[in-house]
Amino acid sequence: MYLIRVAEALRPRLALLCWMESMGDQTTRLQRSEKPPPPVMPAMFGRYEAMVGGELSQAVPLLPPPELSNVMRYHLGWVDRRGQPAASPASQGKALRPTLCVFACQALEGDPALALPAAAALELIHNFSLIHDDIQDQGYERRHQPTVWSLWGAPKALVAGDAMRSVGDLSALNCAGVGVPPAVALRVSGILTESYLEMIEGQCRDLVFETKTTITVDQYLEMIALKTGALIRSAVEIGSLLATGDSATTGAFANFGSYLGRAFQIRDDFLGIWGDEAATGKTTDGDIRQRKKSFPVVYALENSLGPARRELSRIYGAGNQDEMEESDIVRVREALDQVGAAAQCQLLTERSAGQALEALLGVELAPWARAEMEELVHFLSHREF
Amino acid sequence: MYLIRVAEALRPRLALLCWMESMGDQTTRLQRSEKPPPPVMPAMFGRYEAMVGGELSQAVPLLPPPELSNVMRYHLGWVDRRGQPAASPASQGKALRPTLCVFACQALEGDPALALPAAAALELIHNFSLIHDDIQDQGYERRHQPTVWSLWGAPKALVAGDAMRSVGDLSALNCAGVGVPPAVALRVSGILTESYLEMIEGQCRDLVFETKTTITVDQYLEMIALKTGALIRSAVEIGSLLATGDSATTGAFANFGSYLGRAFQIRDDFLGIWGDEAATGKTTDGDIRQRKKSFPVVYALENSLGPARRELSRIYGAGNQDEMEESDIVRVREALDQVGAAAQCQLLTERSAGQALEALLGVELAPWARAEMEELVHFLSHREF
């Protein structure tokens, strides 16, 4: 904790160095089960929540068929399956992408209002991709509630997803309506659409991985850079573009977003195996049961030796669709422990977090913005949910 | 034939009057089975084919995963299911929407090159909607070949559709790259996305119709204005917008597109019941077997009396999912004949065709453009395929 507090209080370059050095220390502490308390959600999430929420609720009712609107609003956690206002916002996401977008804009002294249409678009396009993903994966639960296709059937889920994407696209195009120059608004929509295509490419690569046990860590990192990283990077890049026309700055922000996306995903992979069910909302052992080839597994498949490697290859073997035996879950956890996969996750998350902050070293930022940037990176790479 | 020839040779207002008058005459002739020869595809389809094709092939390989590209290229009729170049272009569509877009632009003395990215986008978005429709309807055949989902499964078809839409969106956004002012390019993407949302609304209304037998003709026409009309209207409107900033002109073109869309769809409904299987590529009785509530059926449900009405209501009743008996197909045809549904189709098609041309009367057009406009309307409302 001491090192982290020092890091947060000091200037960026020093902060970076401290972070890099604290990695080994934290890993040791983790092994002694003296985990530091998890970081709380940074204030920026609360600061932009009402703005982004307002923009989203303006964007979504655009569509006339009330039934379709309800399906979209249900997925967004606003109403229950009967269309009644949801009792609690528990089923809503963190709104990470819109928050990143508005924050990137404001950090560069841009007007956050200019970023709101794009922020709403990012959240809607992220959610559209989740609706379609759930159809593809036949997933029954998302954010503690039944998935759209499992309630209304795949055809309606497909259309609701398509509609949500269109509503998102329109929101991005509407940038120009709040004073963004048309050429910049075009670029915003272009970045958004290109990053969505990268997401699809990532999904395709991920599907190919399902049939292989010889995936390298590098191949895995390339895949997540597309599948998860692209939209997170585009959120940050778009936010910066709405504040400045300086391409060195927007390029630096894009790099920051890429590394942040990696830290976010690897932390997600960690939580999927070692996270607390009550905090994550995901079933313990869920990722193992589903034979998800997340970072820890890919690392273990590449680095384990002897019987552990053979067992992992058998369990994660191509075409293995059987329900996983409890004894195999134990074997997987043993194999992961043997190669120190948890510590490797932490190490890579910390390294990516460090690289994210490093990418911004050349950019002039107000002290408050730099401090919040560090708080954000720290939260995303240490979160428990 | 004589009246039609005269109409084509004369000025628009006279042409319009002649068309309106010729309707009754044609109906009588049809009843005597002295059908005029079907019109051939207007020259404009051939004129723009290579340009639009070139633009499309540039747009589609944007996506890296080769397998996904192949699925898209298969659906577009360019390659077979193994990714080999298709032997014949038989499975390709008419490219109606891109042709309308480029023609609208050129008719207003705009540079057709400016319309190509939007034209490609229209074709890709139309095709994306077909890929997703086929998943929803569980359709096995499209343009004489197996549908994408039936070959590769619904999850891949879903992703291929999403990818095709993105490629289309990017093509539209790329308008600015060929010299379209950014504000106009934004409007192009906006019109495209809004019309796609209208399509979805139309699909939803159509789904609701499946469970009802009390649909009025007016409700049906509103539904097809959204489901089919919106994208056809937007093709024409976008083409005009790329040639002129005059809103009276683009508004007139949009109206022209709306009526043309109606004529196109009602002709489609006619061909779905009375068309020649060899020409349409659709199975005879297919629309009846599938209990499609197309215009002739809606008209008959509203206008038939006594036993015919009761039989129709029973056959098209809510929840009736049984395979249709041959005797019921005969009863449906009899009920349609009793109310003169075929003639009503023709009448409405002709009226919409006339209204389409009328919408353009106030717009100054070069004689060649006006003549081709008439040829186009005539083709779309008399086509046999």
mmCIF file of N, CA and C in Angstrom, chain B residues 12-118:
data_model
loop_
_atom_site.group_PDB
_atom_site.id
_atom_site.type_symbol
_atom_site.label_atom_id
_atom_site.label_comp_id
_atom_site.label_asym_id
_atom_site.label_seq_id
_atom_site.Cartn_x
_atom_site.Cartn_y
_atom_site.Cartn_z
ATOM 1 N N PRO B 12 -43.674 14.269 -69.945
ATOM 2 C CA PRO B 12 -44.055 13.608 -68.695
ATOM 3 C C PRO B 12 -45.528 13.726 -68.301
ATOM 4 N N ARG B 13 -46.079 14.952 -68.334
ATOM 5 C CA ARG B 13 -47.446 15.074 -67.829
ATOM 6 C C ARG B 13 -48.402 14.233 -68.678
ATOM 7 N N LEU B 14 -48.168 14.291 -69.977
ATOM 8 C CA LEU B 14 -49.002 13.501 -70.873
ATOM 9 C C LEU B 14 -48.754 12.013 -70.608
ATOM 10 N N ALA B 15 -47.460 11.687 -70.450
ATOM 11 C CA ALA B 15 -47.086 10.300 -70.169
ATOM 12 C C ALA B 15 -47.860 9.803 -68.949
ATOM 13 N N LEU B 16 -47.891 10.654 -67.945
ATOM 14 C CA LEU B 16 -48.555 10.285 -66.702
ATOM 15 C C LEU B 16 -50.030 10.004 -66.940
ATOM 16 N N LEU B 17 -50.672 10.925 -67.672
ATOM 17 C CA LEU B 17 -52.095 10.755 -67.963
ATOM 18 C C LEU B 17 -52.335 9.460 -68.728
ATOM 19 N N CYS B 18 -51.491 9.234 -69.735
ATOM 20 C CA CYS B 18 -51.644 8.032 -70.554
ATOM 21 C C CYS B 18 -51.521 6.775 -69.694
ATOM 22 N N TRP B 19 -50.540 6.827 -68.808
ATOM 23 C CA TRP B 19 -50.318 5.674 -67.929
ATOM 24 C C TRP B 19 -51.558 5.402 -67.091
ATOM 25 N N MET B 20 -52.068 6.478 -66.514
ATOM 26 C CA MET B 20 -53.227 6.317 -65.648
ATOM 27 C C MET B 20 -54.389 5.727 -66.456
ATOM 28 N N GLU B 21 -54.555 6.239 -67.683
ATOM 29 C CA GLU B 21 -55.669 5.764 -68.509
ATOM 30 C C GLU B 21 -55.468 4.346 -68.991
ATOM 31 N N SER B 22 -54.206 4.014 -69.219
ATOM 32 C CA SER B 22 -53.934 2.697 -69.806
ATOM 33 C C SER B 22 -54.157 1.574 -68.804
ATOM 34 N N MET B 23 -54.281 1.938 -67.547
ATOM 35 C CA MET B 23 -54.385 0.903 -66.525
ATOM 36 C C MET B 23 -55.568 -0.025 -66.767
ATOM 37 N N GLY B 24 -56.755 0.600 -66.930
ATOM 38 C CA GLY B 24 -57.958 -0.206 -67.132
ATOM 39 C C GLY B 24 -57.789 -1.079 -68.355
ATOM 40 N N ASP B 25 -57.274 -0.486 -69.404
ATOM 41 C CA ASP B 25 -57.073 -1.195 -70.657
ATOM 42 C C ASP B 25 -56.179 -2.404 -70.466
ATOM 43 N N GLN B 26 -55.073 -2.194 -69.721
ATOM 44 C CA GLN B 26 -54.131 -3.298 -69.522
ATOM 45 C C GLN B 26 -54.762 -4.427 -68.738
ATOM 46 N N THR B 27 -55.572 -4.063 -67.735
ATOM 47 C CA THR B 27 -56.223 -5.084 -66.921
ATOM 48 C C THR B 27 -57.104 -5.954 -67.808
ATOM 49 N N THR B 28 -57.868 -5.291 -68.683
ATOM 50 C CA THR B 28 -58.726 -6.045 -69.591
ATOM 51 C C THR B 28 -57.885 -6.972 -70.449
ATOM 52 N N ARG B 29 -56.790 -6.408 -70.975
ATOM 53 C CA ARG B 29 -55.927 -7.214 -71.844
ATOM 54 C C ARG B 29 -55.386 -8.421 -71.097
ATOM 55 N N LEU B 30 -55.001 -8.176 -69.823
ATOM 56 C CA LEU B 30 -54.431 -9.255 -69.023
ATOM 57 C C LEU B 30 -55.433 -10.390 -68.897
ATOM 58 N N GLN B 31 -56.708 -9.964 -68.698
ATOM 59 C CA GLN B 31 -57.740 -10.986 -68.547
ATOM 60 C C GLN B 31 -57.895 -11.797 -69.838
ATOM 61 N N ARG B 32 -57.600 -11.166 -70.970
ATOM 62 C CA ARG B 32 -57.680 -11.886 -72.248
ATOM 63 C C ARG B 32 -56.375 -12.630 -72.544
ATOM 64 N N SER B 33 -55.428 -12.589 -71.555
ATOM 65 C CA SER B 33 -54.134 -13.259 -71.702
ATOM 66 C C SER B 33 -53.336 -12.773 -72.895
ATOM 67 N N GLU B 34 -53.530 -11.519 -73.267
ATOM 68 C CA GLU B 34 -52.697 -10.973 -74.339
ATOM 69 C C GLU B 34 -51.660 -10.058 -73.711
ATOM 70 N N LYS B 35 -50.773 -10.673 -72.922
ATOM 71 C CA LYS B 35 -49.803 -9.848 -72.198
ATOM 72 C C LYS B 35 -48.778 -9.234 -73.138
ATOM 73 N N PRO B 36 -48.444 -7.942 -72.949
ATOM 74 C CA PRO B 36 -47.349 -7.360 -73.736
ATOM 75 C C PRO B 36 -46.049 -8.043 -73.327
ATOM 76 N N PRO B 37 -45.036 -8.051 -74.220
ATOM 77 C CA PRO B 37 -43.770 -8.670 -73.835
ATOM 78 C C PRO B 37 -43.181 -7.926 -72.632
ATOM 79 N N PRO B 38 -42.542 -8.658 -71.719
ATOM 80 C CA PRO B 38 -41.997 -7.976 -70.538
ATOM 81 C C PRO B 38 -40.895 -7.012 -70.936
ATOM 82 N N PRO B 39 -40.754 -5.900 -70.210
ATOM 83 C CA PRO B 39 -39.729 -4.925 -70.569
ATOM 84 C C PRO B 39 -38.338 -5.472 -70.263
ATOM 85 N N VAL B 40 -37.369 -5.064 -71.038
ATOM 86 C CA VAL B 40 -35.992 -5.494 -70.768
ATOM 87 C C VAL B 40 -35.369 -4.537 -69.741
ATOM 88 N N MET B 41 -34.300 -5.024 -69.140
ATOM 89 C CA MET B 41 -33.576 -4.244 -68.125
ATOM 90 C C MET B 41 -33.084 -2.940 -68.761
ATOM 91 N N PRO B 42 -33.394 -1.800 -68.171
ATOM 92 C CA PRO B 42 -32.947 -0.525 -68.777
ATOM 93 C C PRO B 42 -31.417 -0.454 -68.886
ATOM 94 N N ALA B 43 -30.987 0.317 -69.862
ATOM 95 C CA ALA B 43 -29.551 0.419 -70.160
ATOM 96 C C ALA B 43 -28.741 0.911 -68.968
ATOM 97 N N MET B 44 -29.368 1.708 -68.088
ATOM 98 C CA MET B 44 -28.594 2.284 -66.979
ATOM 99 C C MET B 44 -27.990 1.200 -66.082
ATOM 100 N N PHE B 45 -28.671 0.039 -65.974
ATOM 101 C CA PHE B 45 -28.125 -1.021 -65.121
ATOM 102 C C PHE B 45 -26.772 -1.489 -65.658
ATOM 103 N N GLY B 46 -26.705 -1.616 -66.991
ATOM 104 C CA GLY B 46 -25.437 -2.010 -67.605
ATOM 105 C C GLY B 46 -24.396 -0.893 -67.527
ATOM 106 N N ARG B 47 -24.889 0.340 -67.666
ATOM 107 C CA ARG B 47 -23.961 1.474 -67.705
ATOM 108 C C ARG B 47 -23.194 1.626 -66.396
ATOM 109 N N TYR B 48 -23.869 1.372 -65.271
ATOM 110 C CA TYR B 48 -23.215 1.579 -63.973
ATOM 111 C C TYR B 48 -22.621 0.296 -63.392
ATOM 112 N N GLU B 49 -22.884 -0.828 -64.058
ATOM 113 C CA GLU B 49 -22.526 -2.128 -63.479
ATOM 114 C C GLU B 49 -21.038 -2.219 -63.132
ATOM 115 N N ALA B 50 -20.194 -1.854 -64.101
ATOM 116 C CA ALA B 50 -18.750 -2.005 -63.891
ATOM 117 C C ALA B 50 -18.252 -1.050 -62.799
ATOM 118 N N MET B 51 -18.756 0.209 -62.844
ATOM 119 C CA MET B 51 -18.347 1.209 -61.835
ATOM 120 C C MET B 51 -18.705 0.724 -60.434
ATOM 121 N N VAL B 52 -19.984 0.323 -60.286
ATOM 122 C CA VAL B 52 -20.466 -0.091 -58.964
ATOM 123 C C VAL B 52 -19.728 -1.361 -58.527
ATOM 124 N N GLY B 53 -19.549 -2.283 -59.481
ATOM 125 C CA GLY B 53 -18.846 -3.532 -59.170
ATOM 126 C C GLY B 53 -17.425 -3.265 -58.700
ATOM 127 N N GLY B 54 -16.754 -2.354 -59.384
ATOM 128 C CA GLY B 54 -15.383 -2.015 -59.006
ATOM 129 C C GLY B 54 -15.319 -1.430 -57.603
ATOM 130 N N GLU B 55 -16.274 -0.535 -57.325
ATOM 131 C CA GLU B 55 -16.325 0.099 -56.005
ATOM 132 C C GLU B 55 -16.603 -0.946 -54.918
ATOM 133 N N LEU B 56 -17.520 -1.864 -55.236
ATOM 134 C CA LEU B 56 -17.861 -2.916 -54.267
ATOM 135 C C LEU B 56 -16.655 -3.801 -53.981
ATOM 136 N N SER B 57 -15.950 -4.192 -55.035
ATOM 137 C CA SER B 57 -14.837 -5.125 -54.798
ATOM 138 C C SER B 57 -13.692 -4.425 -54.066
ATOM 139 N N GLN B 58 -13.600 -3.107 -54.214
ATOM 140 C CA GLN B 58 -12.620 -2.368 -53.420
ATOM 141 C C GLN B 58 -13.036 -2.322 -51.949
ATOM 142 N N ALA B 59 -14.344 -2.202 -51.723
ATOM 143 C CA ALA B 59 -14.846 -2.031 -50.349
ATOM 144 C C ALA B 59 -14.755 -3.327 -49.552
ATOM 145 N N VAL B 60 -15.078 -4.448 -50.179
ATOM 146 C CA VAL B 60 -15.218 -5.691 -49.414
ATOM 147 C C VAL B 60 -13.903 -6.290 -48.919
ATOM 148 N N PRO B 61 -12.811 -6.294 -49.708
ATOM 149 C CA PRO B 61 -11.603 -6.932 -49.169
ATOM 150 C C PRO B 61 -10.964 -6.155 -48.011
ATOM 151 N N LEU B 62 -11.593 -5.064 -47.591
ATOM 152 C CA LEU B 62 -11.069 -4.333 -46.440
ATOM 153 C C LEU B 62 -10.871 -5.221 -45.217
ATOM 154 N N LEU B 63 -11.682 -6.268 -45.101
ATOM 155 C CA LEU B 63 -11.683 -7.045 -43.869
ATOM 156 C C LEU B 63 -10.651 -8.169 -43.917
ATOM 157 N N PRO B 64 -9.780 -8.237 -42.916
ATOM 158 C CA PRO B 64 -8.697 -9.206 -42.975
ATOM 159 C C PRO B 64 -9.079 -10.692 -42.857
ATOM 160 N N PRO B 65 -9.980 -11.125 -41.927
ATOM 161 C CA PRO B 65 -10.090 -12.586 -41.846
ATOM 162 C C PRO B 65 -10.576 -13.161 -43.170
ATOM 163 N N PRO B 66 -9.746 -13.958 -43.843
ATOM 164 C CA PRO B 66 -10.095 -14.414 -45.190
ATOM 165 C C PRO B 66 -11.379 -15.223 -45.210
ATOM 166 N N GLU B 67 -11.616 -15.984 -44.136
ATOM 167 C CA GLU B 67 -12.818 -16.813 -44.133
ATOM 168 C C GLU B 67 -14.074 -15.938 -44.154
ATOM 169 N N LEU B 68 -14.045 -14.886 -43.346
ATOM 170 C CA LEU B 68 -15.185 -13.974 -43.269
ATOM 171 C C LEU B 68 -15.401 -13.266 -44.607
ATOM 172 N N SER B 69 -14.294 -12.848 -45.217
ATOM 173 C CA SER B 69 -14.395 -12.209 -46.528
ATOM 174 C C SER B 69 -15.049 -13.158 -47.529
ATOM 175 N N ASN B 70 -14.658 -14.436 -47.466
ATOM 176 C CA ASN B 70 -15.232 -15.399 -48.399
ATOM 177 C C ASN B 70 -16.728 -15.561 -48.203
ATOM 178 N N VAL B 71 -17.168 -15.565 -46.949
ATOM 179 C CA VAL B 71 -18.600 -15.695 -46.690
ATOM 180 C C VAL B 71 -19.341 -14.495 -47.297
ATOM 181 N N MET B 72 -18.761 -13.311 -47.118
ATOM 182 C CA MET B 72 -19.400 -12.122 -47.695
ATOM 183 C C MET B 72 -19.412 -12.194 -49.218
ATOM 184 N N ARG B 73 -18.273 -12.604 -49.783
ATOM 185 C CA ARG B 73 -18.153 -12.671 -51.246
ATOM 186 C C ARG B 73 -19.072 -13.745 -51.830
ATOM 187 N N TYR B 74 -19.277 -14.803 -51.047
ATOM 188 C CA TYR B 74 -20.223 -15.842 -51.482
ATOM 189 C C TYR B 74 -21.633 -15.259 -51.550
ATOM 190 N N HIS B 75 -22.007 -14.561 -50.482
ATOM 191 C CA HIS B 75 -23.361 -13.999 -50.454
ATOM 192 C C HIS B 75 -23.569 -13.005 -51.600
ATOM 193 N N LEU B 76 -22.517 -12.275 -51.942
ATOM 194 C CA LEU B 76 -22.625 -11.302 -53.038
ATOM 195 C C LEU B 76 -22.587 -11.973 -54.412
ATOM 196 N N GLY B 77 -22.380 -13.299 -54.417
ATOM 197 C CA GLY B 77 -22.404 -14.037 -55.676
ATOM 198 C C GLY B 77 -21.087 -14.005 -56.430
ATOM 199 N N TRP B 78 -19.996 -13.602 -55.757
ATOM 200 C CA TRP B 78 -18.703 -13.490 -56.449
ATOM 201 C C TRP B 78 -17.936 -14.799 -56.437
ATOM 202 N N VAL B 79 -18.074 -15.561 -55.358
ATOM 203 C CA VAL B 79 -17.351 -16.839 -55.255
ATOM 204 C C VAL B 79 -18.333 -17.930 -54.842
ATOM 205 N N ASP B 80 -17.921 -19.188 -55.073
ATOM 206 C CA ASP B 80 -18.758 -20.288 -54.598
ATOM 207 C C ASP B 80 -18.423 -20.585 -53.138
ATOM 208 N N ARG B 81 -19.064 -21.622 -52.589
ATOM 209 C CA ARG B 81 -18.906 -21.852 -51.138
ATOM 210 C C ARG B 81 -17.488 -22.252 -50.762
ATOM 211 N N ARG B 82 -16.690 -22.682 -51.745
ATOM 212 C CA ARG B 82 -15.292 -23.012 -51.460
ATOM 213 C C ARG B 82 -14.361 -21.818 -51.696
ATOM 214 N N GLY B 83 -14.937 -20.686 -52.062
ATOM 215 C CA GLY B 83 -14.121 -19.490 -52.253
ATOM 216 C C GLY B 83 -13.582 -19.358 -53.677
ATOM 217 N N GLN B 84 -14.014 -20.275 -54.575
ATOM 218 C CA GLN B 84 -13.591 -20.176 -55.972
ATOM 219 C C GLN B 84 -14.507 -19.198 -56.719
ATOM 220 N N PRO B 85 -13.912 -18.445 -57.670
ATOM 221 C CA PRO B 85 -14.739 -17.491 -58.423
ATOM 222 C C PRO B 85 -15.993 -18.164 -58.977
ATOM 223 N N ALA B 86 -17.133 -17.485 -58.819
ATOM 224 C CA ALA B 86 -18.402 -18.056 -59.263
ATOM 225 C C ALA B 86 -18.407 -18.195 -60.773
ATOM 226 N N ALA B 87 -18.959 -19.324 -61.259
ATOM 227 C CA ALA B 87 -18.963 -19.619 -62.691
ATOM 228 C C ALA B 87 -19.770 -18.586 -63.465
ATOM 229 N N SER B 88 -20.923 -18.208 -62.925
ATOM 230 C CA SER B 88 -21.759 -17.233 -63.626
ATOM 231 C C SER B 88 -22.272 -16.219 -62.614
ATOM 232 N N PRO B 89 -22.598 -15.040 -63.100
ATOM 233 C CA PRO B 89 -23.078 -14.029 -62.149
ATOM 234 C C PRO B 89 -24.567 -14.193 -61.845
ATOM 235 N N ALA B 90 -25.118 -15.401 -62.116
ATOM 236 C CA ALA B 90 -26.562 -15.609 -61.986
ATOM 237 C C ALA B 90 -27.057 -15.322 -60.578
ATOM 238 N N SER B 91 -26.205 -15.566 -59.593
ATOM 239 C CA SER B 91 -26.682 -15.442 -58.219
ATOM 240 C C SER B 91 -26.583 -14.004 -57.710
ATOM 241 N N GLN B 92 -26.059 -13.113 -58.527
ATOM 242 C CA GLN B 92 -25.980 -11.725 -58.088
ATOM 243 C C GLN B 92 -27.329 -11.034 -58.277
ATOM 244 N N GLY B 93 -27.578 -10.044 -57.454
ATOM 245 C CA GLY B 93 -28.839 -9.320 -57.555
ATOM 246 C C GLY B 93 -28.803 -8.317 -58.702
ATOM 247 N N LYS B 94 -29.863 -7.528 -58.788
ATOM 248 C CA LYS B 94 -29.956 -6.525 -59.868
ATOM 249 C C LYS B 94 -29.123 -5.297 -59.555
ATOM 250 N N ALA B 95 -28.637 -5.176 -58.324
ATOM 251 C CA ALA B 95 -27.942 -3.960 -57.873
ATOM 252 C C ALA B 95 -28.840 -2.747 -58.077
ATOM 253 N N LEU B 96 -30.109 -2.916 -57.719
ATOM 254 C CA LEU B 96 -31.097 -1.853 -57.925
ATOM 255 C C LEU B 96 -30.729 -0.573 -57.166
ATOM 256 N N ARG B 97 -30.410 -0.720 -55.870
ATOM 257 C CA ARG B 97 -30.205 0.468 -55.044
ATOM 258 C C ARG B 97 -28.985 1.287 -55.487
ATOM 259 N N PRO B 98 -27.834 0.634 -55.713
ATOM 260 C CA PRO B 98 -26.706 1.440 -56.211
ATOM 261 C C PRO B 98 -26.984 2.074 -57.560
ATOM 262 N N THR B 99 -27.696 1.352 -58.434
ATOM 263 C CA THR B 99 -28.015 1.917 -59.746
ATOM 264 C C THR B 99 -28.878 3.170 -59.578
ATOM 265 N N LEU B 100 -29.901 3.074 -58.707
ATOM 266 C CA LEU B 100 -30.762 4.241 -58.462
ATOM 267 C C LEU B 100 -29.957 5.425 -57.952
ATOM 268 N N CYS B 101 -29.001 5.134 -57.070
ATOM 269 C CA CYS B 101 -28.221 6.203 -56.449
ATOM 270 C C CYS B 101 -27.354 6.925 -57.478
ATOM 271 N N VAL B 102 -26.610 6.143 -58.272
ATOM 272 C CA VAL B 102 -25.725 6.761 -59.258
ATOM 273 C C VAL B 102 -26.541 7.478 -60.332
ATOM 274 N N PHE B 103 -27.666 6.848 -60.724
ATOM 275 C CA PHE B 103 -28.503 7.462 -61.750
ATOM 276 C C PHE B 103 -29.094 8.789 -61.261
ATOM 277 N N ALA B 104 -29.585 8.809 -60.009
ATOM 278 C CA ALA B 104 -30.168 10.043 -59.467
ATOM 279 C C ALA B 104 -29.140 11.164 -59.482
ATOM 280 N N CYS B 105 -27.915 10.813 -59.153
ATOM 281 C CA CYS B 105 -26.840 11.808 -59.145
ATOM 282 C C CYS B 105 -26.581 12.328 -60.558
ATOM 283 N N GLN B 106 -26.450 11.377 -61.499
ATOM 284 C CA GLN B 106 -26.124 11.781 -62.867
ATOM 285 C C GLN B 106 -27.292 12.516 -63.541
ATOM 286 N N ALA B 107 -28.515 12.111 -63.195
ATOM 287 C CA ALA B 107 -29.693 12.760 -63.785
ATOM 288 C C ALA B 107 -29.724 14.247 -63.438
ATOM 289 N N LEU B 108 -29.143 14.584 -62.290
ATOM 290 C CA LEU B 108 -29.097 15.998 -61.869
ATOM 291 C C LEU B 108 -27.753 16.639 -62.229
ATOM 292 N N GLU B 109 -27.086 16.016 -63.205
ATOM 293 C CA GLU B 109 -25.814 16.526 -63.724
ATOM 294 C C GLU B 109 -24.682 16.491 -62.699
ATOM 295 N N GLY B 110 -24.819 15.618 -61.697
ATOM 296 C CA GLY B 110 -23.728 15.404 -60.739
ATOM 297 C C GLY B 110 -22.722 14.407 -61.327
ATOM 298 N N ASP B 111 -21.540 14.378 -60.741
ATOM 299 C CA ASP B 111 -20.501 13.452 -61.191
ATOM 300 C C ASP B 111 -20.797 12.074 -60.602
ATOM 301 N N PRO B 112 -21.044 11.069 -61.456
ATOM 302 C CA PRO B 112 -21.391 9.749 -60.901
ATOM 303 C C PRO B 112 -20.313 9.190 -59.975
ATOM 304 N N ALA B 113 -19.064 9.591 -60.195
ATOM 305 C CA ALA B 113 -17.984 9.084 -59.335
ATOM 306 C C ALA B 113 -18.207 9.453 -57.871
ATOM 307 N N LEU B 114 -18.841 10.614 -57.644
ATOM 308 C CA LEU B 114 -19.108 11.048 -56.270
ATOM 309 C C LEU B 114 -20.106 10.120 -55.571
ATOM 310 N N ALA B 115 -20.943 9.470 -56.376
ATOM 311 C CA ALA B 115 -22.003 8.641 -55.788
ATOM 312 C C ALA B 115 -21.555 7.199 -55.553
ATOM 313 N N LEU B 116 -20.381 6.825 -56.083
ATOM 314 C CA LEU B 116 -19.994 5.400 -56.020
ATOM 315 C C LEU B 116 -19.816 4.860 -54.592
ATOM 316 N N PRO B 117 -19.124 5.590 -53.686
ATOM 317 C CA PRO B 117 -18.992 5.015 -52.335
ATOM 318 C C PRO B 117 -20.353 4.793 -51.653
ATOM 319 N N ALA B 118 -21.269 5.758 -51.830
ATOM 320 C CA ALA B 118 -22.598 5.601 -51.232
ATOM 321 C C ALA B 118 -23.361 4.471 -51.916
#
